[in-house]
Coordinates of C-alpha atoms in Angstrom, one line a residue:
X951 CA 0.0 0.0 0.0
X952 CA 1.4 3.3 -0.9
X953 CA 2.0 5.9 1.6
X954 CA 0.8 9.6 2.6
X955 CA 4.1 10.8 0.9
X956 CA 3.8 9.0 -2.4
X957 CA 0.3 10.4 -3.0
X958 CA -0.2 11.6 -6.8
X959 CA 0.1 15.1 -7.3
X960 CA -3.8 15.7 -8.2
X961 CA -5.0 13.8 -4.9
X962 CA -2.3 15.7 -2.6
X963 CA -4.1 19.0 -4.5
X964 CA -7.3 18.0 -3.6
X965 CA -5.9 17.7 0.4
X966 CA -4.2 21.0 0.8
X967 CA -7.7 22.8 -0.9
X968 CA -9.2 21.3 1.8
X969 CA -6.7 22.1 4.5
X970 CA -7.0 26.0 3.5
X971 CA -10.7 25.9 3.1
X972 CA -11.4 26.2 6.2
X973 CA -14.5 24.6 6.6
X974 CA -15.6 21.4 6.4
X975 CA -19.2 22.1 4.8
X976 CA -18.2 23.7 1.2
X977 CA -20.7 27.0 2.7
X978 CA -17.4 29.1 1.7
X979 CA -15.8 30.0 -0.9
X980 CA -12.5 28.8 -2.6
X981 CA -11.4 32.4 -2.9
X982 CA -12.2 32.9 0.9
X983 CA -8.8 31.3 1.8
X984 CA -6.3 34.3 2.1
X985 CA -2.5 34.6 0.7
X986 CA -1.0 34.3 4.2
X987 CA -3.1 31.5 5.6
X988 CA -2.2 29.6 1.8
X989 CA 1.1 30.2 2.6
X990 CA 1.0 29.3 6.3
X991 CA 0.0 26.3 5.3
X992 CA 1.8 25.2 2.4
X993 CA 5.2 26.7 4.1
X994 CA 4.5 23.8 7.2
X995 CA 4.0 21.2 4.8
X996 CA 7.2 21.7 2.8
X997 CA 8.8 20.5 5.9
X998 CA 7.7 17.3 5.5
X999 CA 9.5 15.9 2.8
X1000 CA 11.8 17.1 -0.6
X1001 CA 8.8 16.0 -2.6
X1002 CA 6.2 18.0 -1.3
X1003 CA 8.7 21.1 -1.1
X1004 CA 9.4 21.5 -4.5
X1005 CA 5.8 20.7 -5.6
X1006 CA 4.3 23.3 -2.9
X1007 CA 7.2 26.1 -4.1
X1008 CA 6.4 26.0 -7.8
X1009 CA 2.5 25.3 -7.1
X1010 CA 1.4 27.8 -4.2
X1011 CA 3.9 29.2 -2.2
X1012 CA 3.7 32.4 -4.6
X1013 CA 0.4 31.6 -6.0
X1014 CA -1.1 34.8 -5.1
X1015 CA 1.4 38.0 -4.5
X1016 CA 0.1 41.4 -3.5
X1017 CA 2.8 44.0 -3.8
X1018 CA 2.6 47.9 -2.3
X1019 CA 6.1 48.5 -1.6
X1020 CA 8.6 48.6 -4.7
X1021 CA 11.4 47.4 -2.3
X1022 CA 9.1 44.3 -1.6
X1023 CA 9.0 43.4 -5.6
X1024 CA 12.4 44.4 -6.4
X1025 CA 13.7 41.9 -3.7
X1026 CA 11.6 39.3 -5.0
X1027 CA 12.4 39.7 -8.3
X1028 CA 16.3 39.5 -7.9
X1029 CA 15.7 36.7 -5.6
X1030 CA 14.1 34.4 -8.5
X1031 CA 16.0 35.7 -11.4
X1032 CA 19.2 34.2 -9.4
X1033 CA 17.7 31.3 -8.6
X1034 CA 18.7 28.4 -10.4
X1035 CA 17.2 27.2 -13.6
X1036 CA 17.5 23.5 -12.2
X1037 CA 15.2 24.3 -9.2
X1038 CA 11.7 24.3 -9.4
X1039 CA 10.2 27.8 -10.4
X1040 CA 7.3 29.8 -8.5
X1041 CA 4.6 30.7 -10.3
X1042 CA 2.5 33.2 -9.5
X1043 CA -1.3 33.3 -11.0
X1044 CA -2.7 36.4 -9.1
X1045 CA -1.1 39.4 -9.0
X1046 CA -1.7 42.6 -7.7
X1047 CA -0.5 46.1 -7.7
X1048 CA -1.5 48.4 -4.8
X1049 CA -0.4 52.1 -5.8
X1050 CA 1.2 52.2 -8.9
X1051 CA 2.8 54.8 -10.0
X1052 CA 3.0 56.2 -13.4
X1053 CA 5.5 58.6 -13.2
X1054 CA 9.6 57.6 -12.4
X1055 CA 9.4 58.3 -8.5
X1056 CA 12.0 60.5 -7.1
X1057 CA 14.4 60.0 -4.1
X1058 CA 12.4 60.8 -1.9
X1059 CA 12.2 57.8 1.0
X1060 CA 8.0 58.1 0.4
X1061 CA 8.2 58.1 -3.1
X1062 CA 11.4 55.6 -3.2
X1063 CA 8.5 53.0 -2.1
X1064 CA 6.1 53.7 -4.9
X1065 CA 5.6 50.9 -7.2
X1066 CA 6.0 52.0 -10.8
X1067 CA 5.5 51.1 -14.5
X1068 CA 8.8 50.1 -15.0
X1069 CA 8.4 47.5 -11.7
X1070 CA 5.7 46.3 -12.9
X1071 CA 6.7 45.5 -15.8
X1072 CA 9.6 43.6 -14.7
X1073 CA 7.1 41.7 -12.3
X1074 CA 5.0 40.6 -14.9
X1075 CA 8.1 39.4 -17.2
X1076 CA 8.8 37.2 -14.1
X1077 CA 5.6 35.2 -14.4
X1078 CA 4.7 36.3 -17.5
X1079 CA 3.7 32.3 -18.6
X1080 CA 1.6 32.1 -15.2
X1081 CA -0.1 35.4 -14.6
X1082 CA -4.4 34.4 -15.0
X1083 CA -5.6 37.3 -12.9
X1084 CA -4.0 40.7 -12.9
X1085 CA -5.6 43.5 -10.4
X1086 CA -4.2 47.3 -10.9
X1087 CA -4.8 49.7 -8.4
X1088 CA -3.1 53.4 -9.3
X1089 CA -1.8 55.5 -6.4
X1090 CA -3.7 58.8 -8.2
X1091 CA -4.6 58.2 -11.5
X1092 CA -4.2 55.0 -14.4
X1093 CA -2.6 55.9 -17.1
X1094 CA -0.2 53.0 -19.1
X1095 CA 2.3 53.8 -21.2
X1096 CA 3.5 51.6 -24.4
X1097 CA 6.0 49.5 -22.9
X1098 CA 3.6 48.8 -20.3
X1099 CA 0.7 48.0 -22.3
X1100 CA 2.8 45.4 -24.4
X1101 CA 4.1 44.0 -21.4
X1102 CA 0.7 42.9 -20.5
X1103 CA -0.2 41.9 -23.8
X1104 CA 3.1 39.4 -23.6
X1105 CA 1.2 37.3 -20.6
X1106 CA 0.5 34.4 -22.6
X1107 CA -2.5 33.2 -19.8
X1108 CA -4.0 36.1 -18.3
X1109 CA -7.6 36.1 -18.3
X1110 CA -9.2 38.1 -15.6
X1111 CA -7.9 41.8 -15.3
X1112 CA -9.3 44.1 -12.7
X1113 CA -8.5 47.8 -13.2
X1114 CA -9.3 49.4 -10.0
X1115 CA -8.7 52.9 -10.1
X1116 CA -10.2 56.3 -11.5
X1117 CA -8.5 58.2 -14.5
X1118 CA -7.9 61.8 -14.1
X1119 CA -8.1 64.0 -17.5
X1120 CA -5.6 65.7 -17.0
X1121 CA -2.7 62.6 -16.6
X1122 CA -1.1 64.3 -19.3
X1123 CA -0.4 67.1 -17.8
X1124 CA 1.3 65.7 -14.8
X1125 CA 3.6 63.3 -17.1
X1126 CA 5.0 65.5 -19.5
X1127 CA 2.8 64.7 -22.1
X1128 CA 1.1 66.1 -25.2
X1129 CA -3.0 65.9 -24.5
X1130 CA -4.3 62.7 -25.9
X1131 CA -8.0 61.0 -25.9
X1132 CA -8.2 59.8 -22.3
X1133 CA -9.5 56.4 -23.3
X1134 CA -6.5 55.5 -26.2
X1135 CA -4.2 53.9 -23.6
X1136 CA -7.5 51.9 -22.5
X1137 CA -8.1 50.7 -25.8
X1138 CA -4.7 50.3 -26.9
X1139 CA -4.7 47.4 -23.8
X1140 CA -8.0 45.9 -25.2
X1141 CA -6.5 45.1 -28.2
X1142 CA -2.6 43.8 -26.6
X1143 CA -4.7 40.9 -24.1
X1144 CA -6.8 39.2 -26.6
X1145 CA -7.0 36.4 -24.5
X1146 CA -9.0 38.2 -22.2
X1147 CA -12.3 36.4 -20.8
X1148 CA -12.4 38.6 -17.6
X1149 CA -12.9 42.7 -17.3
X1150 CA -13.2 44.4 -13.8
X1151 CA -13.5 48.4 -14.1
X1152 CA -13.7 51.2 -11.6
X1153 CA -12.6 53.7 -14.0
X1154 CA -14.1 56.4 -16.2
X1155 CA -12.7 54.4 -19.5
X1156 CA -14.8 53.6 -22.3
X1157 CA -14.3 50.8 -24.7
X1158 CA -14.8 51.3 -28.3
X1159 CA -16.4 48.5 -31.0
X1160 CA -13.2 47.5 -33.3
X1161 CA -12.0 43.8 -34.5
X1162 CA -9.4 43.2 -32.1
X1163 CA -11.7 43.5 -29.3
X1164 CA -10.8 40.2 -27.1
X1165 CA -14.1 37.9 -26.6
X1166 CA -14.7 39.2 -23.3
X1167 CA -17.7 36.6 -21.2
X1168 CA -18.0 38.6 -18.1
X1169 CA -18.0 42.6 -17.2
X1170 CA -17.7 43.8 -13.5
X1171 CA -18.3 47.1 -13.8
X1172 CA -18.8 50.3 -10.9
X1173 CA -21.5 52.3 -12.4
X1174 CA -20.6 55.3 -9.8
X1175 CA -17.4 55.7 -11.8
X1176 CA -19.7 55.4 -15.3
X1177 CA -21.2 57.6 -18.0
X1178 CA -24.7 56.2 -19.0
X1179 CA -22.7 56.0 -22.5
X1180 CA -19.7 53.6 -21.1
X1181 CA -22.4 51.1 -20.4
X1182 CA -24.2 51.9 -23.9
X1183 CA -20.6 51.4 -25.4
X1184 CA -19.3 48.0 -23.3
X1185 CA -22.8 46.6 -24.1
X1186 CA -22.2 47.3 -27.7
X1187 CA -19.1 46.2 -28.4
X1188 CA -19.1 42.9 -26.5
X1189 CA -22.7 41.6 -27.7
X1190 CA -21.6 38.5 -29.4
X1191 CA -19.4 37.4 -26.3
X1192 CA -20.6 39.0 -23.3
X1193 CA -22.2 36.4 -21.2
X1194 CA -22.4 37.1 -17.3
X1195 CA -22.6 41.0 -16.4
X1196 CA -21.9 42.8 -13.1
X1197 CA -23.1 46.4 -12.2
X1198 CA -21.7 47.7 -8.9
X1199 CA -22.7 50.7 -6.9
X1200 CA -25.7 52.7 -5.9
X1201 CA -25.1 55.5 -7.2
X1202 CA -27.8 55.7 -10.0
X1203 CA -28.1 59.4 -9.8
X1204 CA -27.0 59.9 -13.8
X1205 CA -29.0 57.2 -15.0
X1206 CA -32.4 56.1 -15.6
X1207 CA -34.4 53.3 -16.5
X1208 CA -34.0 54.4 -20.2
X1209 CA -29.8 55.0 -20.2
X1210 CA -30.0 51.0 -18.6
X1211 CA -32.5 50.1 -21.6
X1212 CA -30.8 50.5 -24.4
X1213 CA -27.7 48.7 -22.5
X1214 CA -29.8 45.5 -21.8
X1215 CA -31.4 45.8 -24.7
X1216 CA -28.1 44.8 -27.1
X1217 CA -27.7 41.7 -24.3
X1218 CA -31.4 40.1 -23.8
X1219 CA -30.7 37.4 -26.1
X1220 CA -27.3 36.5 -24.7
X1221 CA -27.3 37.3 -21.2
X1222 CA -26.4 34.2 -19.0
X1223 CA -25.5 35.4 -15.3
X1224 CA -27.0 39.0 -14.0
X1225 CA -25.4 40.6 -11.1
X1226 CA -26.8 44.2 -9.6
X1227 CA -28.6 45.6 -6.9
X1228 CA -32.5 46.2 -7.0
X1229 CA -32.4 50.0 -7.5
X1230 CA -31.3 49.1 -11.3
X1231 CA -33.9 46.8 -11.9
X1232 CA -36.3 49.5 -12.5
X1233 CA -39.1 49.8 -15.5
X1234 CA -38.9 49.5 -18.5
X1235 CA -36.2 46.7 -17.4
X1236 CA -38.3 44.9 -16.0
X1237 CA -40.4 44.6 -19.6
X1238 CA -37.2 42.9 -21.1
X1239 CA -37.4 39.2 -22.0
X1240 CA -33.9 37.7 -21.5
X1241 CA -34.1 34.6 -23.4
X1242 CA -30.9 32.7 -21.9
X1243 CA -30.9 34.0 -17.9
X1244 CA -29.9 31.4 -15.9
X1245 CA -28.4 33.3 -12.4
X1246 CA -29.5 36.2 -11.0
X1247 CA -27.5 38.1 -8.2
X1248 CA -29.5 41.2 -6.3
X1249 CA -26.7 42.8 -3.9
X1250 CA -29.6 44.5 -2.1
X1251 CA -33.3 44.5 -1.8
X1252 CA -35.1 47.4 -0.4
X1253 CA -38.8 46.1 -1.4
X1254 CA -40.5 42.8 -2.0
X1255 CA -38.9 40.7 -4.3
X1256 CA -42.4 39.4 -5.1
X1257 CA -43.0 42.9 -6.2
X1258 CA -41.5 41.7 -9.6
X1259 CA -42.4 38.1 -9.8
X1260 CA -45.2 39.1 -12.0
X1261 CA -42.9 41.3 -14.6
X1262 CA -41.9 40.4 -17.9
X1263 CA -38.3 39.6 -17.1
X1264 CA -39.1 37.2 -14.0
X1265 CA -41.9 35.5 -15.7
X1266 CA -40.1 34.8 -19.6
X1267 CA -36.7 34.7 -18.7
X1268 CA -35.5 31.1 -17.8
X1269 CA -34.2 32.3 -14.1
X1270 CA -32.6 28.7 -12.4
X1271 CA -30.7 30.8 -9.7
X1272 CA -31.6 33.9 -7.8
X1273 CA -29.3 34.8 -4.9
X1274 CA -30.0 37.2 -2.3
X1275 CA -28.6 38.8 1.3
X1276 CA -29.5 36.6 3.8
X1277 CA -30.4 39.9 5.8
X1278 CA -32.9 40.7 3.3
X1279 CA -34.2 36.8 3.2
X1280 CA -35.2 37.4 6.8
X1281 CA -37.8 39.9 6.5
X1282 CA -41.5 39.0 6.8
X1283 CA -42.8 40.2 3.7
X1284 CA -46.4 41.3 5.0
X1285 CA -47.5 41.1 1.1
X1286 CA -46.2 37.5 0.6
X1287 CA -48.5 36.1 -1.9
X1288 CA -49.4 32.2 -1.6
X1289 CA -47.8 31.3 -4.2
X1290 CA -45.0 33.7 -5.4
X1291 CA -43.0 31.3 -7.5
X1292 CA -45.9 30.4 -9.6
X1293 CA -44.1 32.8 -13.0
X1294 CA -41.0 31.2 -12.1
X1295 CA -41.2 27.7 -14.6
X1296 CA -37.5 26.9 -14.4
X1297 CA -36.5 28.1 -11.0
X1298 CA -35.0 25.7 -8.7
X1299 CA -32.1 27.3 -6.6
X1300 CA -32.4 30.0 -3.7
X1301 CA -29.4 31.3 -2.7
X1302 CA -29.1 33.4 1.0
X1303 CA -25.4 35.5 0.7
X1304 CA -23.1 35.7 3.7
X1305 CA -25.5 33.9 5.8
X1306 CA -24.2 33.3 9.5
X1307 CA -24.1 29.6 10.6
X1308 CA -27.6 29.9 12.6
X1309 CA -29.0 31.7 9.9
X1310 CA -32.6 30.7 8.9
X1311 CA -35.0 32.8 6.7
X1312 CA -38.4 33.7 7.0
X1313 CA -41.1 30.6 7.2
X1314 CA -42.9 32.0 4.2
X1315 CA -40.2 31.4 1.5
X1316 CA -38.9 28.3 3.2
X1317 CA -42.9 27.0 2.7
X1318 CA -42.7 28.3 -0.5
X1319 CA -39.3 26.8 -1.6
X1320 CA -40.5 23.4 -0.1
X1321 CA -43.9 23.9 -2.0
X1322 CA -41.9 24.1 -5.8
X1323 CA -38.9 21.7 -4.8
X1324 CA -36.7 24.5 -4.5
X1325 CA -32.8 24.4 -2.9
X1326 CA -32.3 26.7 -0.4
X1327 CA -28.4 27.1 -0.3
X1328 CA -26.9 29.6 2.4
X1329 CA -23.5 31.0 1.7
X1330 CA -20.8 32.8 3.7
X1331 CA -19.9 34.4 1.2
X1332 CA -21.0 36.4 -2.0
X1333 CA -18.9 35.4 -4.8
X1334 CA -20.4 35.3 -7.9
X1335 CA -18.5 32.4 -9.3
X1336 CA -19.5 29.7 -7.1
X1337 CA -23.0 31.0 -7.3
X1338 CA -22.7 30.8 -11.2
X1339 CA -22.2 27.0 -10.6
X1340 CA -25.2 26.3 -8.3

């Protein structure tokens, strides 16, 4: 009989996702397990034998790196650039930048500590054939230069970027540089990552249709950092791809139900997965047939959700999967109707978000859940991917 230390590498995989999981009961999330408690882990275990050390180094011991120091990534960098081709190399498959820099930072011992483009550039040539999900958060502004830009079009597997931070107008200005169209460098990135499946934004950026658009499936975007036209535009230009959306933020102020109309209205017959918060699901939205909606995610709920059971959008669209807070799933609805799945033909999962372990909700939708054969799932968490796959 083999032993614990000749375990295949897929089974030993399958052990340490269990050991930083952190709970026995599959109610959290695979994200849920931070960097350092990963590491923790997987730093105890090399311990054990020369096996298991080289396999955790090159598999998980830099499997997620978060850099906000330049010191930090310049030390790291040297480190595995003189480390020996005949050892086993880390790979790192998320990365992210807290406070870059665009400008060359000066002596000063603040500024000294800034990460800049030219850093992270040489951080991504380091794990340029691992990188999946790149997050970039600027210190003032985001603004990419060239060499940048084709640095990031040279990661030969990244699929998820999030781009976290605002873009001031007047970037230029501040760099040295002639005034340019405030979206070019945006674009100029769109077209570098065509492998791109993933798009986070909390920017004021706006895409524009072209062929080299990469087939993006799924858009997280903050609408308090959004024109009514940026939505227009994304919705436009990734029609024939765009399969699960996000919209972020209450801030609804600049739009209306119309601005949000013409958006969904390029995506009703491809829309899969539908993530947004109930003051965006306003008439004539709710009028909208969305032929392939499978998962619907409502971040908050200020009124009866059986309010809308009745619309258009509940009642033809082919909704498996609505997730809600659990806060919200508590509430006695005092205009609970007997029967409020009744428009709902194809729905067959309930899911209550960051639910506490006692957490129970109110007897009238566990009645009517019971009543349709419907899963009641609670979740301490709200991530959209495992919800997708419920």
């Amino acid at each position: 009989m083999a032993g614990i230390l000749e375990l295949p590498n897929e089974l030993f995989d399958q052990i340490f996702q269990h050991l930083i999981s952190g709970t026995p009961d599959q109610r959290s999330s695979a994200v849920s397990a931070s960097a350092s408690y990963r590491i923790t882990i997987a730093s105890n275990l090399r311990l054990v034998c020369r096996t298991w050390a080289d396999w955790l180094y090159e598999h998980h011991l830099y499997r997620t790196l978060t850099f906000g120091e330049a010191s930090r990534a310049m030390k790291l960098t040297t480190y595995l650039r003189r480390r020996s081709q005949f050892l086993p190399r880390a790979r790192c498959q998320h990365l992210t930048i807290r406070g870059l820099c665009v400008w060359e930072a000066s002596e000063h011992p603040i500024e000294r500590e800034f990460i800049t483009c030219r850093i992270l550039k040489r951080l991504i040539e380091t794990f340029s054939d691992t990188i999946v999900t790149l997050v970039i958060r600027p210190l003032h502004f985001l603004v990419l230069d060239t060499r940048t830009i084709k640095a990031i079009g040279r990661i030969s597997n990244l699929c998820d970027l999030q781009l976290e931070g605002i873009q001031w107008h007047g970037a230029e200005s501040v760099l040295g540089l002639p005034p340019s169209d405030p979206n070019y460098w945006f674009n100029c990135l769109m077209g570098a990552t065509q492998g791109l499946k993933s798009l986070r934004l909390a920017s004021f950026v706006s895409l524009r249709f072209g062929p080299q658009l990469p087939a993006i499936t799924h858009l997280d975007i903050d609408i308090s950092f959004a024109r009514p036209d940026t939505i227009i535009g994304f919705a436009i230009a990734l029609k024939t791809t765009l399969r699960v959306l996000s919209i972020r933020g209450n801030d609804i102020s600049r739009f209306d139900g119309c601005h949000l109309l013409e958006a969904f209205t390029h995506l009703d017959g491809t829309l899969e997965v539908l993530s947004l918060t109930a003051e965006h699901l306003k008439a004539p939205i709710l009028d909208l047939k969305f032929g392939k909606l499978r998962v619907l995610k409502l971040h908050t709920w200020h009124y009866p959700i059986t309010d809308y059971f009745s619309s258009v959008m509940f009642s033809y669209s082919p909704i498996e999967v609505i997730a809600r807070s659990s806060s919200i799933a508590q509430w006695v609805e005092p205009t609970f109707p007997a029967d409020p799945f009744v428009n709902l033909h194809k729905f067959k999962t309930l899911v209550c978000m960051n639910a506490p372990l006692d957490f129970s909700p109110a007897s009238t939708i566990l009645s009517a859940c019971k009543a349709h054969g419907v899963q009641c799932v609670f979740l301490d968490h709200d991530d959209l991917s495992a919800i997708m796959v419920r």
